[in-house]
Amino acid sequence: MTAHERTTAPEGQAAPMLDVRDLRVSYRSGEQTVPAVRGVSFTLDRGQTLGIAGESGSGKSTMALSLLRLLPASAQVSGEVLFKGEDLLTAKWARLRAVRWSAASVVFQGAMSALNPVRTIGEQIREPILLHDKIGQRAARERAAELLDSVGVPSRRLESYPHEFSGGQRQRIMIAMALACRPDLIIADEPTTALDVMVQAQVLNLLGELVREAGIGVIMISHDLSVLSHMCERLAVMYAGRITEIGPSKRLIAEPRHPYTRALGRAFPTIGDPASRLAPAGLPGDPPTPSELARLSEGRGCAFAPRCSEAMDACRTDTVELWPSGPRREAACLRVLEGSGT
């Protein structure tokens, strides 16, 4: 059964906390409709971590922000985003505002641009607590102090402003804000991109501890496969607005089934391997532009075929979708069917 064929949980089995079905996002560009996300489906349970990898422009952030309807009004979104059984894409705005922060929250890329520079971090952490938890100022302040201490920022700095903190501390503050109302789901959009490797490791370890201790579900977006393989239980690789491969992260990195996943892995040099360090493989060519995607026949051909060294004639004409490629794994590649003997 592929991700697109899922409808309901098997009898006796609880439905997933998050069930995304055939999610599509497009924008209007003049007279043309430009696709950004094309039929993405996946599930996530409490306490699970799912990494989303891919090149810039592959649709990772657009997909993630669409889950809580955080895209601009020009975006056209369809499909289903079932969060605890409720479709957030059709929920009324009042209900959606209640879900944001209290049940699901976002750690944005670039904390300095996400934090308000003229308000103290204490004010910014307390705001969602006062709004959603309906508690007094004193209790909200105590909760904000606890949150700062929990992410390794001294609570005595509650009245400091964002510019008074380092990049790593600001990212920790963003995590504290995301945890303010004890959500079940956190979407982390490139949370460590601008950090040095030492601070990056600290932030990743912090997120890992939160998952283990609080049972929070996490979707982490990154172009760095090493970060995702360290942090996430499962990994989905996106290309041109679609998932090309999904499965357990360790197996997916060690034994990639899709040529694009292999190309991503080769693009990172291996520490201690001079040949890899001096000549990283990389990937020739560029991803398709939105206009080129708009010209692709719906469901026909593989968008990666023009850059793929293993492409066959059928890759440019046949229907390509996610097919089983191992235990709890799927890959959108015709070579997978060859290997299965079908």
mmCIF file of C-alpha atoms in Angstrom:
data_model
loop_
_atom_site.group_PDB
_atom_site.id
_atom_site.type_symbol
_atom_site.label_atom_id
_atom_site.label_comp_id
_atom_site.label_asym_id
_atom_site.label_seq_id
_atom_site.Cartn_x
_atom_site.Cartn_y
_atom_site.Cartn_z
ATOM 1 C CA MET A 1 0.000 0.000 0.000
ATOM 2 C CA THR A 2 1.437 3.347 -0.989
ATOM 3 C CA ALA A 3 1.081 6.604 0.888
ATOM 4 C CA HIS A 4 -1.528 7.735 -1.632
ATOM 5 C CA GLU A 5 -3.691 4.655 -1.026
ATOM 6 C CA ARG A 6 -4.069 5.149 2.734
ATOM 7 C CA THR A 7 -7.580 6.001 3.823
ATOM 8 C CA THR A 8 -8.194 4.914 7.401
ATOM 9 C CA ALA A 9 -6.188 3.144 10.080
ATOM 10 C CA PRO A 10 -6.552 -0.664 10.219
ATOM 11 C CA GLU A 11 -9.213 -1.928 12.598
ATOM 12 C CA GLY A 12 -7.949 -1.911 16.179
ATOM 13 C CA GLN A 13 -5.070 0.424 15.338
ATOM 14 C CA ALA A 14 -5.148 4.053 16.435
ATOM 15 C CA ALA A 15 -5.164 6.683 13.702
ATOM 16 C CA PRO A 16 -1.907 8.674 13.364
ATOM 17 C CA MET A 17 -1.675 12.051 15.074
ATOM 18 C CA LEU A 18 -0.986 13.690 11.703
ATOM 19 C CA ASP A 19 -2.159 12.237 8.393
ATOM 20 C CA VAL A 20 -1.336 14.279 5.293
ATOM 21 C CA ARG A 21 -3.110 13.123 2.141
ATOM 22 C CA ASP A 22 -2.430 14.267 -1.415
ATOM 23 C CA LEU A 23 -1.342 17.762 -0.345
ATOM 24 C CA ARG A 24 -0.992 20.188 -3.243
ATOM 25 C CA VAL A 25 0.075 23.831 -3.239
ATOM 26 C CA SER A 26 0.174 26.135 -6.244
ATOM 27 C CA TYR A 27 0.487 29.852 -6.950
ATOM 28 C CA ARG A 28 -0.839 32.084 -9.689
ATOM 29 C CA SER A 29 1.806 33.634 -11.944
ATOM 30 C CA GLY A 30 0.052 35.804 -14.507
ATOM 31 C CA GLU A 31 -2.257 33.482 -16.401
ATOM 32 C CA GLN A 32 -0.362 30.378 -15.287
ATOM 33 C CA THR A 33 -0.878 28.177 -12.249
ATOM 34 C CA VAL A 34 2.548 27.247 -10.890
ATOM 35 C CA PRO A 35 2.781 24.079 -8.746
ATOM 36 C CA ALA A 36 4.979 24.112 -5.640
ATOM 37 C CA VAL A 37 3.852 20.939 -3.834
ATOM 38 C CA ARG A 38 2.459 18.070 -5.903
ATOM 39 C CA GLY A 39 0.610 15.305 -4.097
ATOM 40 C CA VAL A 40 2.540 14.836 -0.845
ATOM 41 C CA SER A 41 1.276 12.192 1.608
ATOM 42 C CA PHE A 42 2.717 10.942 4.918
ATOM 43 C CA THR A 43 1.790 10.174 8.520
ATOM 44 C CA LEU A 44 3.307 11.070 11.899
ATOM 45 C CA ASP A 45 2.559 9.719 15.387
ATOM 46 C CA ARG A 46 3.241 11.250 18.782
ATOM 47 C CA GLY A 47 6.881 10.850 19.755
ATOM 48 C CA GLN A 48 7.988 10.302 16.154
ATOM 49 C CA THR A 49 10.441 12.424 14.196
ATOM 50 C CA LEU A 50 10.197 12.877 10.438
ATOM 51 C CA GLY A 51 12.927 14.620 8.466
ATOM 52 C CA ILE A 52 12.215 16.370 5.166
ATOM 53 C CA ALA A 53 15.280 16.713 2.912
ATOM 54 C CA GLY A 54 15.923 18.130 -0.532
ATOM 55 C CA GLU A 55 17.571 20.920 -2.476
ATOM 56 C CA SER A 56 16.487 24.535 -2.160
ATOM 57 C CA GLY A 57 13.251 24.989 -4.077
ATOM 58 C CA SER A 58 12.113 21.384 -3.652
ATOM 59 C CA GLY A 59 8.984 22.459 -1.750
ATOM 60 C CA LYS A 60 10.029 21.516 1.792
ATOM 61 C CA SER A 61 9.145 24.757 3.577
ATOM 62 C CA THR A 62 6.059 25.401 1.463
ATOM 63 C CA MET A 63 4.743 21.957 2.342
ATOM 64 C CA ALA A 64 5.462 22.382 6.050
ATOM 65 C CA LEU A 65 3.945 25.853 6.365
ATOM 66 C CA SER A 66 0.827 24.748 4.507
ATOM 67 C CA LEU A 67 0.073 22.225 7.264
ATOM 68 C CA LEU A 68 -0.982 25.083 9.574
ATOM 69 C CA ARG A 69 -2.135 27.342 6.721
ATOM 70 C CA LEU A 70 0.702 29.799 7.195
ATOM 71 C CA LEU A 71 1.174 30.504 3.482
ATOM 72 C CA PRO A 72 0.151 33.814 1.871
ATOM 73 C CA ALA A 73 -3.372 34.248 0.549
ATOM 74 C CA SER A 74 -2.095 33.804 -3.023
ATOM 75 C CA ALA A 75 -1.387 30.110 -2.327
ATOM 76 C CA GLN A 76 -3.973 27.586 -3.475
ATOM 77 C CA VAL A 77 -3.937 24.536 -1.184
ATOM 78 C CA SER A 78 -5.838 21.270 -1.599
ATOM 79 C CA GLY A 79 -5.802 17.776 -0.113
ATOM 80 C CA GLU A 80 -6.255 16.824 3.532
ATOM 81 C CA VAL A 81 -4.235 17.596 6.662
ATOM 82 C CA LEU A 82 -5.828 15.446 9.350
ATOM 83 C CA PHE A 83 -4.489 16.496 12.754
ATOM 84 C CA LYS A 84 -5.989 14.301 15.476
ATOM 85 C CA GLY A 85 -8.731 13.428 12.994
ATOM 86 C CA GLU A 86 -9.603 17.046 12.135
ATOM 87 C CA ASP A 87 -8.892 18.477 8.681
ATOM 88 C CA LEU A 88 -6.991 21.714 9.239
ATOM 89 C CA LEU A 89 -7.402 22.779 5.607
ATOM 90 C CA THR A 90 -11.174 23.118 6.061
ATOM 91 C CA ALA A 91 -11.201 24.223 9.714
ATOM 92 C CA LYS A 92 -12.643 27.645 10.494
ATOM 93 C CA TRP A 93 -10.146 30.382 11.373
ATOM 94 C CA ALA A 94 -11.201 30.463 15.025
ATOM 95 C CA ARG A 95 -10.496 26.760 15.341
ATOM 96 C CA LEU A 96 -7.212 27.062 13.453
ATOM 97 C CA ARG A 97 -6.025 29.830 15.775
ATOM 98 C CA ALA A 98 -6.780 27.550 18.730
ATOM 99 C CA VAL A 99 -4.693 24.739 17.196
ATOM 100 C CA ARG A 100 -1.699 26.977 16.492
ATOM 101 C CA TRP A 101 0.606 27.211 19.511
ATOM 102 C CA SER A 102 -1.599 25.107 21.803
ATOM 103 C CA ALA A 103 -1.491 21.892 19.732
ATOM 104 C CA ALA A 104 1.024 22.563 16.952
ATOM 105 C CA SER A 105 3.772 25.166 16.669
ATOM 106 C CA VAL A 106 6.621 26.200 14.378
ATOM 107 C CA VAL A 107 10.322 26.884 14.920
ATOM 108 C CA PHE A 108 11.101 29.216 12.030
ATOM 109 C CA GLN A 109 14.329 29.483 10.091
ATOM 110 C CA GLY A 110 16.309 32.536 11.199
ATOM 111 C CA ALA A 111 15.321 33.361 14.767
ATOM 112 C CA MET A 112 16.343 37.023 14.503
ATOM 113 C CA SER A 113 13.799 37.642 11.746
ATOM 114 C CA ALA A 114 11.104 35.687 13.612
ATOM 115 C CA LEU A 115 11.538 37.406 16.986
ATOM 116 C CA ASN A 116 10.180 40.915 17.577
ATOM 117 C CA PRO A 117 13.244 43.150 18.109
ATOM 118 C CA VAL A 118 11.412 45.746 20.236
ATOM 119 C CA ARG A 119 9.876 43.350 22.765
ATOM 120 C CA THR A 120 11.675 41.367 25.447
ATOM 121 C CA ILE A 121 11.869 37.632 25.032
ATOM 122 C CA GLY A 122 9.851 37.242 28.238
ATOM 123 C CA GLU A 123 6.965 39.188 26.707
ATOM 124 C CA GLN A 124 7.114 37.118 23.534
ATOM 125 C CA ILE A 125 7.126 33.780 25.364
ATOM 126 C CA ARG A 126 4.324 34.849 27.710
ATOM 127 C CA GLU A 127 2.045 36.075 24.933
ATOM 128 C CA PRO A 128 0.831 32.668 23.636
ATOM 129 C CA ILE A 129 0.611 31.333 27.202
ATOM 130 C CA LEU A 130 -1.680 34.185 28.255
ATOM 131 C CA LEU A 131 -3.726 33.866 25.079
ATOM 132 C CA HIS A 132 -4.223 30.096 25.009
ATOM 133 C CA ASP A 133 -3.816 28.856 28.584
ATOM 134 C CA LYS A 134 -5.890 31.641 30.174
ATOM 135 C CA ILE A 135 -3.677 31.993 33.229
ATOM 136 C CA GLY A 136 -2.493 35.043 35.160
ATOM 137 C CA GLN A 137 0.598 37.135 34.552
ATOM 138 C CA ARG A 138 2.505 35.643 37.479
ATOM 139 C CA ALA A 139 1.885 32.032 36.408
ATOM 140 C CA ALA A 140 2.760 32.910 32.811
ATOM 141 C CA ARG A 141 6.033 34.488 33.926
ATOM 142 C CA GLU A 142 6.908 31.388 35.961
ATOM 143 C CA ARG A 143 6.148 29.183 32.965
ATOM 144 C CA ALA A 144 8.319 31.372 30.698
ATOM 145 C CA ALA A 145 11.192 31.152 33.193
ATOM 146 C CA GLU A 146 10.874 27.354 33.322
ATOM 147 C CA LEU A 147 10.920 27.182 29.534
ATOM 148 C CA LEU A 148 14.074 29.267 29.241
ATOM 149 C CA ASP A 149 15.859 27.158 31.846
ATOM 150 C CA SER A 150 14.736 23.977 30.055
ATOM 151 C CA VAL A 151 16.416 25.073 26.803
ATOM 152 C CA GLY A 152 19.618 26.205 28.479
ATOM 153 C CA VAL A 153 19.045 29.973 28.553
ATOM 154 C CA PRO A 154 19.209 31.538 32.052
ATOM 155 C CA SER A 155 15.741 32.604 33.174
ATOM 156 C CA ARG A 156 17.191 35.774 34.662
ATOM 157 C CA ARG A 157 17.413 37.073 31.096
ATOM 158 C CA LEU A 158 13.648 37.151 30.562
ATOM 159 C CA GLU A 159 13.683 40.924 30.189
ATOM 160 C CA SER A 160 16.491 40.971 27.629
ATOM 161 C CA TYR A 161 15.913 41.789 23.964
ATOM 162 C CA PRO A 162 16.650 39.434 21.021
ATOM 163 C CA HIS A 163 19.749 41.371 19.873
ATOM 164 C CA GLU A 164 21.386 40.736 23.253
ATOM 165 C CA PHE A 165 21.660 36.993 22.554
ATOM 166 C CA SER A 166 23.895 34.904 20.319
ATOM 167 C CA GLY A 167 22.516 33.042 17.318
ATOM 168 C CA GLY A 168 22.413 29.741 19.185
ATOM 169 C CA GLN A 169 20.649 31.306 22.170
ATOM 170 C CA ARG A 170 18.047 32.921 19.913
ATOM 171 C CA GLN A 171 17.349 29.554 18.313
ATOM 172 C CA ARG A 172 16.889 28.048 21.781
ATOM 173 C CA ILE A 173 14.480 30.879 22.625
ATOM 174 C CA MET A 174 12.487 30.038 19.496
ATOM 175 C CA ILE A 175 12.243 26.446 20.710
ATOM 176 C CA ALA A 176 11.098 27.664 24.127
ATOM 177 C CA MET A 177 8.374 29.732 22.438
ATOM 178 C CA ALA A 178 7.285 26.737 20.376
ATOM 179 C CA LEU A 179 6.937 24.717 23.602
ATOM 180 C CA ALA A 180 5.062 27.472 25.463
ATOM 181 C CA CYS A 181 1.614 25.839 25.273
ATOM 182 C CA ARG A 182 2.811 22.214 25.430
ATOM 183 C CA PRO A 183 1.994 21.283 21.813
ATOM 184 C CA ASP A 184 1.834 17.754 20.442
ATOM 185 C CA LEU A 185 3.536 18.703 17.171
ATOM 186 C CA ILE A 186 6.519 20.926 16.362
ATOM 187 C CA ILE A 187 7.484 21.867 12.814
ATOM 188 C CA ALA A 188 11.150 22.906 12.731
ATOM 189 C CA ASP A 189 12.035 24.703 9.501
ATOM 190 C CA GLU A 190 15.830 24.637 9.056
ATOM 191 C CA PRO A 191 16.353 25.345 12.788
ATOM 192 C CA THR A 192 20.156 24.975 12.691
ATOM 193 C CA THR A 193 21.101 26.329 9.252
ATOM 194 C CA ALA A 194 22.781 29.530 10.458
ATOM 195 C CA LEU A 195 24.548 27.969 13.463
ATOM 196 C CA ASP A 196 28.097 26.712 13.830
ATOM 197 C CA VAL A 197 28.556 22.960 14.181
ATOM 198 C CA MET A 198 29.003 23.009 17.972
ATOM 199 C CA VAL A 199 25.842 25.018 18.640
ATOM 200 C CA GLN A 200 24.015 23.010 15.982
ATOM 201 C CA ALA A 201 24.773 19.798 17.875
ATOM 202 C CA GLN A 202 23.494 21.339 21.115
ATOM 203 C CA VAL A 203 20.203 22.416 19.511
ATOM 204 C CA LEU A 204 19.695 19.012 17.897
ATOM 205 C CA ASN A 205 20.353 17.222 21.185
ATOM 206 C CA LEU A 206 17.851 19.532 22.869
ATOM 207 C CA LEU A 207 15.162 18.702 20.320
ATOM 208 C CA GLY A 208 15.916 15.001 20.706
ATOM 209 C CA GLU A 209 15.497 15.205 24.467
ATOM 210 C CA LEU A 210 12.152 16.975 24.083
ATOM 211 C CA VAL A 211 10.885 14.215 21.820
ATOM 212 C CA ARG A 212 11.951 11.498 24.240
ATOM 213 C CA GLU A 213 10.736 13.206 27.423
ATOM 214 C CA ALA A 214 7.517 14.875 26.262
ATOM 215 C CA GLY A 215 6.487 12.547 23.418
ATOM 216 C CA ILE A 216 6.247 15.440 20.952
ATOM 217 C CA GLY A 217 5.970 14.705 17.249
ATOM 218 C CA VAL A 218 8.558 16.628 15.208
ATOM 219 C CA ILE A 219 8.827 17.440 11.511
ATOM 220 C CA MET A 220 12.327 18.748 10.797
ATOM 221 C CA ILE A 221 13.207 20.365 7.486
ATOM 222 C CA SER A 222 16.790 20.566 6.275
ATOM 223 C CA HIS A 223 18.978 20.220 3.202
ATOM 224 C CA ASP A 224 21.579 18.466 5.384
ATOM 225 C CA LEU A 225 21.146 14.688 5.367
ATOM 226 C CA SER A 226 23.656 14.215 8.190
ATOM 227 C CA VAL A 227 21.563 16.406 10.494
ATOM 228 C CA LEU A 228 18.365 14.558 9.643
ATOM 229 C CA SER A 229 19.889 11.088 9.964
ATOM 230 C CA HIS A 230 21.149 12.024 13.439
ATOM 231 C CA MET A 231 17.864 13.528 14.588
ATOM 232 C CA CYS A 232 15.027 11.754 12.798
ATOM 233 C CA GLU A 233 13.577 8.280 12.941
ATOM 234 C CA ARG A 234 12.118 8.555 9.425
ATOM 235 C CA LEU A 235 13.234 10.558 6.421
ATOM 236 C CA ALA A 236 11.363 11.835 3.368
ATOM 237 C CA VAL A 237 13.327 13.183 0.395
ATOM 238 C CA MET A 238 11.554 15.790 -1.754
ATOM 239 C CA TYR A 239 12.298 16.827 -5.310
ATOM 240 C CA ALA A 240 10.271 19.199 -7.476
ATOM 241 C CA GLY A 241 7.414 19.338 -5.006
ATOM 242 C CA ARG A 242 7.000 15.581 -4.531
ATOM 243 C CA ILE A 243 8.318 12.926 -2.170
ATOM 244 C CA THR A 244 10.750 10.752 -4.111
ATOM 245 C CA GLU A 245 11.661 8.412 -1.253
ATOM 246 C CA ILE A 246 10.524 7.842 2.329
ATOM 247 C CA GLY A 247 11.534 5.346 4.984
ATOM 248 C CA PRO A 248 13.611 4.718 8.140
ATOM 249 C CA SER A 249 16.397 7.300 8.042
ATOM 250 C CA LYS A 250 19.342 4.991 8.802
ATOM 251 C CA ARG A 251 18.353 2.493 6.113
ATOM 252 C CA LEU A 252 17.502 5.216 3.629
ATOM 253 C CA ILE A 253 20.920 6.856 4.038
ATOM 254 C CA ALA A 254 22.827 3.546 3.980
ATOM 255 C CA GLU A 255 20.862 1.961 1.112
ATOM 256 C CA PRO A 256 19.106 4.669 -0.941
ATOM 257 C CA ARG A 257 16.658 3.359 -3.514
ATOM 258 C CA HIS A 258 16.145 6.552 -5.540
ATOM 259 C CA PRO A 259 18.998 8.020 -7.662
ATOM 260 C CA TYR A 260 18.270 11.482 -6.257
ATOM 261 C CA THR A 261 18.767 10.271 -2.690
ATOM 262 C CA ARG A 262 22.088 8.719 -3.703
ATOM 263 C CA ALA A 263 23.121 11.980 -5.365
ATOM 264 C CA LEU A 264 22.297 13.965 -2.228
ATOM 265 C CA GLY A 265 24.373 11.587 -0.127
ATOM 266 C CA ARG A 266 27.371 11.833 -2.456
ATOM 267 C CA ALA A 267 27.256 15.634 -2.371
ATOM 268 C CA PHE A 268 28.471 15.647 1.253
ATOM 269 C CA PRO A 269 32.189 14.985 1.784
ATOM 270 C CA THR A 270 33.136 12.248 4.248
ATOM 271 C CA ILE A 271 35.334 13.298 7.152
ATOM 272 C CA GLY A 272 38.669 11.458 6.986
ATOM 273 C CA ASP A 273 38.281 10.587 3.302
ATOM 274 C CA PRO A 274 40.582 12.892 1.252
ATOM 275 C CA ALA A 275 39.115 11.785 -2.079
ATOM 276 C CA SER A 276 35.607 12.643 -0.903
ATOM 277 C CA ARG A 277 36.692 15.909 0.681
ATOM 278 C CA LEU A 278 38.601 17.180 -2.343
ATOM 279 C CA ALA A 279 36.143 16.008 -4.989
ATOM 280 C CA PRO A 280 32.548 15.852 -3.686
ATOM 281 C CA ALA A 281 30.323 14.310 -6.326
ATOM 282 C CA GLY A 282 27.611 16.948 -6.465
ATOM 283 C CA LEU A 283 24.788 16.794 -8.986
ATOM 284 C CA PRO A 284 24.891 18.326 -12.476
ATOM 285 C CA GLY A 285 22.079 20.499 -13.769
ATOM 286 C CA ASP A 286 19.366 22.354 -11.902
ATOM 287 C CA PRO A 287 15.950 21.423 -10.526
ATOM 288 C CA PRO A 288 13.021 22.186 -12.842
ATOM 289 C CA THR A 289 11.641 25.687 -12.618
ATOM 290 C CA PRO A 290 8.007 26.107 -11.515
ATOM 291 C CA SER A 291 7.088 26.890 -15.112
ATOM 292 C CA GLU A 292 8.693 23.647 -16.290
ATOM 293 C CA LEU A 293 6.795 21.744 -13.605
ATOM 294 C CA ALA A 294 3.560 23.316 -14.790
ATOM 295 C CA ARG A 295 4.211 21.872 -18.253
ATOM 296 C CA LEU A 296 4.682 18.339 -16.969
ATOM 297 C CA SER A 297 1.689 16.087 -17.585
ATOM 298 C CA GLU A 298 -0.089 15.263 -14.340
ATOM 299 C CA GLY A 299 1.467 12.089 -12.933
ATOM 300 C CA ARG A 300 3.428 11.460 -16.148
ATOM 301 C CA GLY A 301 7.191 11.132 -16.205
ATOM 302 C CA CYS A 302 9.810 11.690 -13.517
ATOM 303 C CA ALA A 303 10.840 15.300 -12.910
ATOM 304 C CA PHE A 304 14.348 14.086 -11.997
ATOM 305 C CA ALA A 305 14.875 12.245 -15.317
ATOM 306 C CA PRO A 306 16.784 15.092 -17.081
ATOM 307 C CA ARG A 307 19.466 15.008 -14.338
ATOM 308 C CA CYS A 308 19.452 11.252 -13.685
ATOM 309 C CA SER A 309 22.329 9.100 -14.943
ATOM 310 C CA GLU A 310 20.119 6.007 -14.656
ATOM 311 C CA ALA A 311 17.100 7.364 -16.548
ATOM 312 C CA MET A 312 15.342 5.163 -19.118
ATOM 313 C CA ASP A 313 13.025 6.245 -21.922
ATOM 314 C CA ALA A 314 10.068 5.153 -19.799
ATOM 315 C CA CYS A 315 11.118 7.577 -17.052
ATOM 316 C CA ARG A 316 10.066 10.470 -19.293
ATOM 317 C CA THR A 317 6.665 9.077 -20.299
ATOM 318 C CA ASP A 318 5.308 6.559 -17.759
ATOM 319 C CA THR A 319 3.376 7.288 -14.599
ATOM 320 C CA VAL A 320 5.773 7.534 -11.655
ATOM 321 C CA GLU A 321 4.543 7.271 -8.061
ATOM 322 C CA LEU A 322 5.717 5.939 -4.712
ATOM 323 C CA TRP A 323 6.099 2.151 -4.764
ATOM 324 C CA PRO A 324 7.149 -0.214 -1.923
ATOM 325 C CA SER A 325 10.939 -0.553 -1.906
ATOM 326 C CA GLY A 326 11.573 -2.465 1.318
ATOM 327 C CA PRO A 327 10.241 -2.690 4.883
ATOM 328 C CA ARG A 328 8.315 0.537 5.620
ATOM 329 C CA ARG A 329 9.980 2.139 2.591
ATOM 330 C CA GLU A 330 8.718 3.662 -0.649
ATOM 331 C CA ALA A 331 10.499 5.179 -3.633
ATOM 332 C CA ALA A 332 9.199 6.930 -6.744
ATOM 333 C CA CYS A 333 11.506 5.262 -9.275
ATOM 334 C CA LEU A 334 10.865 2.775 -12.075
ATOM 335 C CA ARG A 335 14.087 0.977 -11.113
ATOM 336 C CA VAL A 336 12.309 -0.098 -7.912
ATOM 337 C CA LEU A 337 9.796 -2.029 -10.031
ATOM 338 C CA GLU A 338 12.648 -3.619 -11.987
ATOM 339 C CA GLY A 339 14.232 -4.788 -8.753
ATOM 340 C CA SER A 340 10.970 -6.272 -7.474
ATOM 341 C CA GLY A 341 10.501 -8.266 -10.640
ATOM 342 C CA THR A 342 7.146 -6.656 -11.432
#
